[in-house]
Structure formats: structure tokens, C-alpha cells
């Protein structure tokens, strides 16, 4: 029997395999934008917290696309959501959606609406720590699977 943590890490590996394959062929700049977000966001979390990271992703990306991480269970569905977005908006949106989808899968986030997640995550050091550990994995996977 696998733990929720190993299940989400397996999902992230599968996700980045898919993203590297799909975006490398069609949207190289979107892939690079995601890689950049994955490298920058852990520092934002440390200085300002998880809720700030999510709001940043939604404000520079697309709120509905970030929120789709609460609705969907696969990166294939997330790719459909970001199809019409510009490169930077797609990078922020995809990063936020992947993070939310991962946190939902391990049970750290249970709300269905973006605004509810933000309210519940304010000044929540346990969620900040949980998010940081996933963000580190996302960063390393992005660096491994998405070329500069």
C-alpha cells in the first residue's frame, strides 16, 4: 500500500513527463515559464507564505486556470485549461494548478473554491511547510524534465 505522499510524488513525475513531452513539441515558451515559476516560488513561500504564492499565481496567471487544480486530477486536463493563455500567464497558472492539485491529493487542501483555500491557508505554518516540501519536488522535477 502506498502513502498519500508517494502517490502525489508519483503523480508529479507522471505530470512532468507529460508536460515535457507535450509542451516541448508545441509550447516551448510555456514550458520555460513553468520552469521559471518552479524555481522562483519557493522563495516567495518562505518570505510571504502559501496563500501569497497562490494569489501571485492567480494575479499573474488566470484565476480560473489556477483554481482548476482543485477540480481536476490530471495534468492532461490542466494542459487543456491553459491552451489559450500566453506563455507567462500559462506558466503561473499551471504552477498554481499543479500545486493545488498536489495538495488536494495528499489531503492538505479540501476546499473546492480558490477563495476558500486562501482564507484557510492564511497564517497556517503547517500548510506552508507541506506546500514547501511539494514545491521543492516540483522545482526539481521541472529542472529535470524541462530544458532551459
PDB file of C-alpha atoms in Angstrom, residues 21-148:
ATOM      1  CA  UNK A  21       6.622  15.816 -23.958  1.00  0.00           C
ATOM      2  CA  UNK A  22       3.545  17.909 -24.796  1.00  0.00           C
ATOM      3  CA  UNK A  23       4.988  21.370 -24.234  1.00  0.00           C
ATOM      4  CA  UNK A  24       8.362  20.606 -25.825  1.00  0.00           C
ATOM      5  CA  UNK A  25       6.591  19.784 -29.070  1.00  0.00           C
ATOM      6  CA  UNK A  26       4.058  22.616 -29.080  1.00  0.00           C
ATOM      7  CA  UNK A  27       4.733  25.310 -26.473  1.00  0.00           C
ATOM      8  CA  UNK A  28       8.405  25.516 -25.508  1.00  0.00           C
ATOM      9  CA  UNK A  29       7.992  29.017 -24.041  1.00  0.00           C
ATOM     10  CA  UNK A  30       5.140  27.858 -21.783  1.00  0.00           C
ATOM     11  CA  UNK A  31       7.362  25.056 -20.517  1.00  0.00           C
ATOM     12  CA  UNK A  32      10.180  27.515 -19.820  1.00  0.00           C
ATOM     13  CA  UNK A  33       7.762  29.822 -17.993  1.00  0.00           C
ATOM     14  CA  UNK A  34       6.656  26.905 -15.789  1.00  0.00           C
ATOM     15  CA  UNK A  35      10.284  26.025 -15.054  1.00  0.00           C
ATOM     16  CA  UNK A  36      10.970  29.646 -14.071  1.00  0.00           C
ATOM     17  CA  UNK A  37       7.960  29.702 -11.738  1.00  0.00           C
ATOM     18  CA  UNK A  38       9.044  26.424 -10.168  1.00  0.00           C
ATOM     19  CA  UNK A  39      12.456  27.900  -9.416  1.00  0.00           C
ATOM     20  CA  UNK A  40      11.187  31.216  -8.023  1.00  0.00           C
ATOM     21  CA  UNK A  41       8.121  30.300  -5.972  1.00  0.00           C
ATOM     22  CA  UNK A  42       9.757  28.513  -3.019  1.00  0.00           C
ATOM     23  CA  UNK A  43      11.453  31.796  -2.048  1.00  0.00           C
ATOM     24  CA  UNK A  44       8.077  33.566  -2.185  1.00  0.00           C
ATOM     25  CA  UNK A  45       6.600  30.928   0.106  1.00  0.00           C
ATOM     26  CA  UNK A  46       9.381  31.310   2.660  1.00  0.00           C
ATOM     27  CA  UNK A  47       9.089  35.087   2.789  1.00  0.00           C
ATOM     28  CA  UNK A  48       5.322  35.546   2.387  1.00  0.00           C
ATOM     29  CA  UNK A  49       3.528  32.223   2.834  1.00  0.00           C
ATOM     30  CA  UNK A  50       1.470  29.775   0.787  1.00  0.00           C
ATOM     31  CA  UNK A  51      -1.591  31.999   0.454  1.00  0.00           C
ATOM     32  CA  UNK A  52       0.573  34.714  -1.114  1.00  0.00           C
ATOM     33  CA  UNK A  53       2.040  32.225  -3.612  1.00  0.00           C
ATOM     34  CA  UNK A  54      -1.445  31.213  -4.726  1.00  0.00           C
ATOM     35  CA  UNK A  55      -2.637  34.797  -5.060  1.00  0.00           C
ATOM     36  CA  UNK A  56       0.513  35.645  -7.027  1.00  0.00           C
ATOM     37  CA  UNK A  57      -0.131  32.744  -9.403  1.00  0.00           C
ATOM     38  CA  UNK A  58      -3.741  33.821  -9.876  1.00  0.00           C
ATOM     39  CA  UNK A  59      -2.929  37.500 -10.337  1.00  0.00           C
ATOM     40  CA  UNK A  60      -0.173  36.963 -12.902  1.00  0.00           C
ATOM     41  CA  UNK A  61      -1.844  33.931 -14.415  1.00  0.00           C
ATOM     42  CA  UNK A  62      -5.540  33.206 -14.751  1.00  0.00           C
ATOM     43  CA  UNK A  63      -7.632  32.671 -11.606  1.00  0.00           C
ATOM     44  CA  UNK A  64      -9.884  30.033 -13.181  1.00  0.00           C
ATOM     45  CA  UNK A  65      -6.881  28.134 -14.513  1.00  0.00           C
ATOM     46  CA  UNK A  66      -5.200  28.079 -11.087  1.00  0.00           C
ATOM     47  CA  UNK A  67      -8.477  27.028  -9.463  1.00  0.00           C
ATOM     48  CA  UNK A  68      -8.735  24.139 -11.944  1.00  0.00           C
ATOM     49  CA  UNK A  69      -6.154  22.360  -9.774  1.00  0.00           C
ATOM     50  CA  UNK A  70      -8.960  21.906  -7.241  1.00  0.00           C
ATOM     51  CA  UNK A  71     -11.291  20.410  -9.862  1.00  0.00           C
ATOM     52  CA  UNK A  72      -9.067  18.142 -11.918  1.00  0.00           C
ATOM     53  CA  UNK A  73      -6.918  15.138 -11.103  1.00  0.00           C
ATOM     54  CA  UNK A  74      -4.565  15.027 -14.073  1.00  0.00           C
ATOM     55  CA  UNK A  75      -2.065  17.241 -15.814  1.00  0.00           C
ATOM     56  CA  UNK A  76      -3.652  16.374 -19.146  1.00  0.00           C
ATOM     57  CA  UNK A  77      -6.760  18.272 -18.029  1.00  0.00           C
ATOM     58  CA  UNK A  78      -4.608  21.185 -16.849  1.00  0.00           C
ATOM     59  CA  UNK A  79      -2.979  21.394 -20.281  1.00  0.00           C
ATOM     60  CA  UNK A  80      -6.415  21.870 -21.801  1.00  0.00           C
ATOM     61  CA  UNK A  81      -7.142  24.722 -19.382  1.00  0.00           C
ATOM     62  CA  UNK A  82      -4.011  26.694 -20.300  1.00  0.00           C
ATOM     63  CA  UNK A  83      -4.278  26.212 -24.070  1.00  0.00           C
ATOM     64  CA  UNK A  84      -5.371  29.758 -24.932  1.00  0.00           C
ATOM     65  CA  UNK A  85      -3.143  31.552 -22.432  1.00  0.00           C
ATOM     66  CA  UNK A  86       0.045  33.441 -23.218  1.00  0.00           C
ATOM     67  CA  UNK A  87       3.335  31.944 -22.098  1.00  0.00           C
ATOM     68  CA  UNK A  88       3.795  33.772 -18.779  1.00  0.00           C
ATOM     69  CA  UNK A  89       0.125  33.514 -17.811  1.00  0.00           C
ATOM     70  CA  UNK A  90       0.263  29.808 -18.607  1.00  0.00           C
ATOM     71  CA  UNK A  91       3.414  29.338 -16.508  1.00  0.00           C
ATOM     72  CA  UNK A  92       1.900  30.975 -13.427  1.00  0.00           C
ATOM     73  CA  UNK A  93      -1.461  29.259 -13.910  1.00  0.00           C
ATOM     74  CA  UNK A  94      -0.013  25.822 -14.460  1.00  0.00           C
ATOM     75  CA  UNK A  95       2.294  26.134 -11.480  1.00  0.00           C
ATOM     76  CA  UNK A  96      -0.550  27.175  -9.167  1.00  0.00           C
ATOM     77  CA  UNK A  97      -2.863  24.480 -10.514  1.00  0.00           C
ATOM     78  CA  UNK A  98      -0.238  21.728 -10.130  1.00  0.00           C
ATOM     79  CA  UNK A  99       0.464  22.840  -6.572  1.00  0.00           C
ATOM     80  CA  UNK A 100      -3.245  22.879  -5.661  1.00  0.00           C
ATOM     81  CA  UNK A 101      -3.861  19.527  -7.330  1.00  0.00           C
ATOM     82  CA  UNK A 102      -0.949  18.019  -5.369  1.00  0.00           C
ATOM     83  CA  UNK A 103      -2.080  19.461  -2.046  1.00  0.00           C
ATOM     84  CA  UNK A 104      -5.623  18.245  -2.685  1.00  0.00           C
ATOM     85  CA  UNK A 105      -4.338  14.748  -3.460  1.00  0.00           C
ATOM     86  CA  UNK A 106      -2.494  14.458  -0.129  1.00  0.00           C
ATOM     87  CA  UNK A 107      -5.451  15.916   1.777  1.00  0.00           C
ATOM     88  CA  UNK A 108      -3.781  19.168   2.845  1.00  0.00           C
ATOM     89  CA  UNK A 109      -6.402  21.205   0.967  1.00  0.00           C
ATOM     90  CA  UNK A 110     -10.050  20.194   0.974  1.00  0.00           C
ATOM     91  CA  UNK A 111     -11.953  23.275  -0.178  1.00  0.00           C
ATOM     92  CA  UNK A 112     -13.426  23.480  -3.677  1.00  0.00           C
ATOM     93  CA  UNK A 113     -13.046  27.219  -4.261  1.00  0.00           C
ATOM     94  CA  UNK A 114      -9.880  29.276  -4.621  1.00  0.00           C
ATOM     95  CA  UNK A 115     -11.122  31.944  -2.191  1.00  0.00           C
ATOM     96  CA  UNK A 116     -11.840  29.330   0.486  1.00  0.00           C
ATOM     97  CA  UNK A 117      -8.359  27.844   0.127  1.00  0.00           C
ATOM     98  CA  UNK A 118      -6.826  31.306   0.507  1.00  0.00           C
ATOM     99  CA  UNK A 119      -8.846  32.067   3.654  1.00  0.00           C
ATOM    100  CA  UNK A 120      -7.990  28.683   5.202  1.00  0.00           C
ATOM    101  CA  UNK A 121      -4.301  28.995   4.405  1.00  0.00           C
ATOM    102  CA  UNK A 122      -3.656  32.420   5.944  1.00  0.00           C
ATOM    103  CA  UNK A 123      -1.119  32.119   8.760  1.00  0.00           C
ATOM    104  CA  UNK A 124      -1.078  28.324   8.543  1.00  0.00           C
ATOM    105  CA  UNK A 125       2.524  27.193   9.142  1.00  0.00           C
ATOM    106  CA  UNK A 126       1.651  23.505   8.740  1.00  0.00           C
ATOM    107  CA  UNK A 127       0.247  24.118   5.269  1.00  0.00           C
ATOM    108  CA  UNK A 128       3.220  26.346   4.450  1.00  0.00           C
ATOM    109  CA  UNK A 129       5.584  23.502   5.387  1.00  0.00           C
ATOM    110  CA  UNK A 130       3.568  20.912   3.449  1.00  0.00           C
ATOM    111  CA  UNK A 131       3.428  23.180   0.404  1.00  0.00           C
ATOM    112  CA  UNK A 132       7.153  23.868   0.608  1.00  0.00           C
ATOM    113  CA  UNK A 133       8.044  20.186   0.537  1.00  0.00           C
ATOM    114  CA  UNK A 134       5.916  19.720  -2.594  1.00  0.00           C
ATOM    115  CA  UNK A 135       7.269  22.916  -4.157  1.00  0.00           C
ATOM    116  CA  UNK A 136      10.796  21.596  -3.756  1.00  0.00           C
ATOM    117  CA  UNK A 137       9.832  18.414  -5.613  1.00  0.00           C
ATOM    118  CA  UNK A 138       8.068  20.444  -8.313  1.00  0.00           C
ATOM    119  CA  UNK A 139      11.177  22.597  -8.695  1.00  0.00           C
ATOM    120  CA  UNK A 140      13.489  19.599  -9.077  1.00  0.00           C
ATOM    121  CA  UNK A 141      11.146  17.845 -11.494  1.00  0.00           C
ATOM    122  CA  UNK A 142      10.791  20.984 -13.598  1.00  0.00           C
ATOM    123  CA  UNK A 143      14.578  21.328 -13.711  1.00  0.00           C
ATOM    124  CA  UNK A 144      14.955  17.675 -14.679  1.00  0.00           C
ATOM    125  CA  UNK A 145      12.205  17.461 -17.308  1.00  0.00           C
ATOM    126  CA  UNK A 146      12.092  20.963 -18.846  1.00  0.00           C
ATOM    127  CA  UNK A 147      15.159  22.176 -20.657  1.00  0.00           C
ATOM    128  CA  UNK A 148      16.299  25.789 -20.366  1.00  0.00           C
TER     129      UNK A 148
END
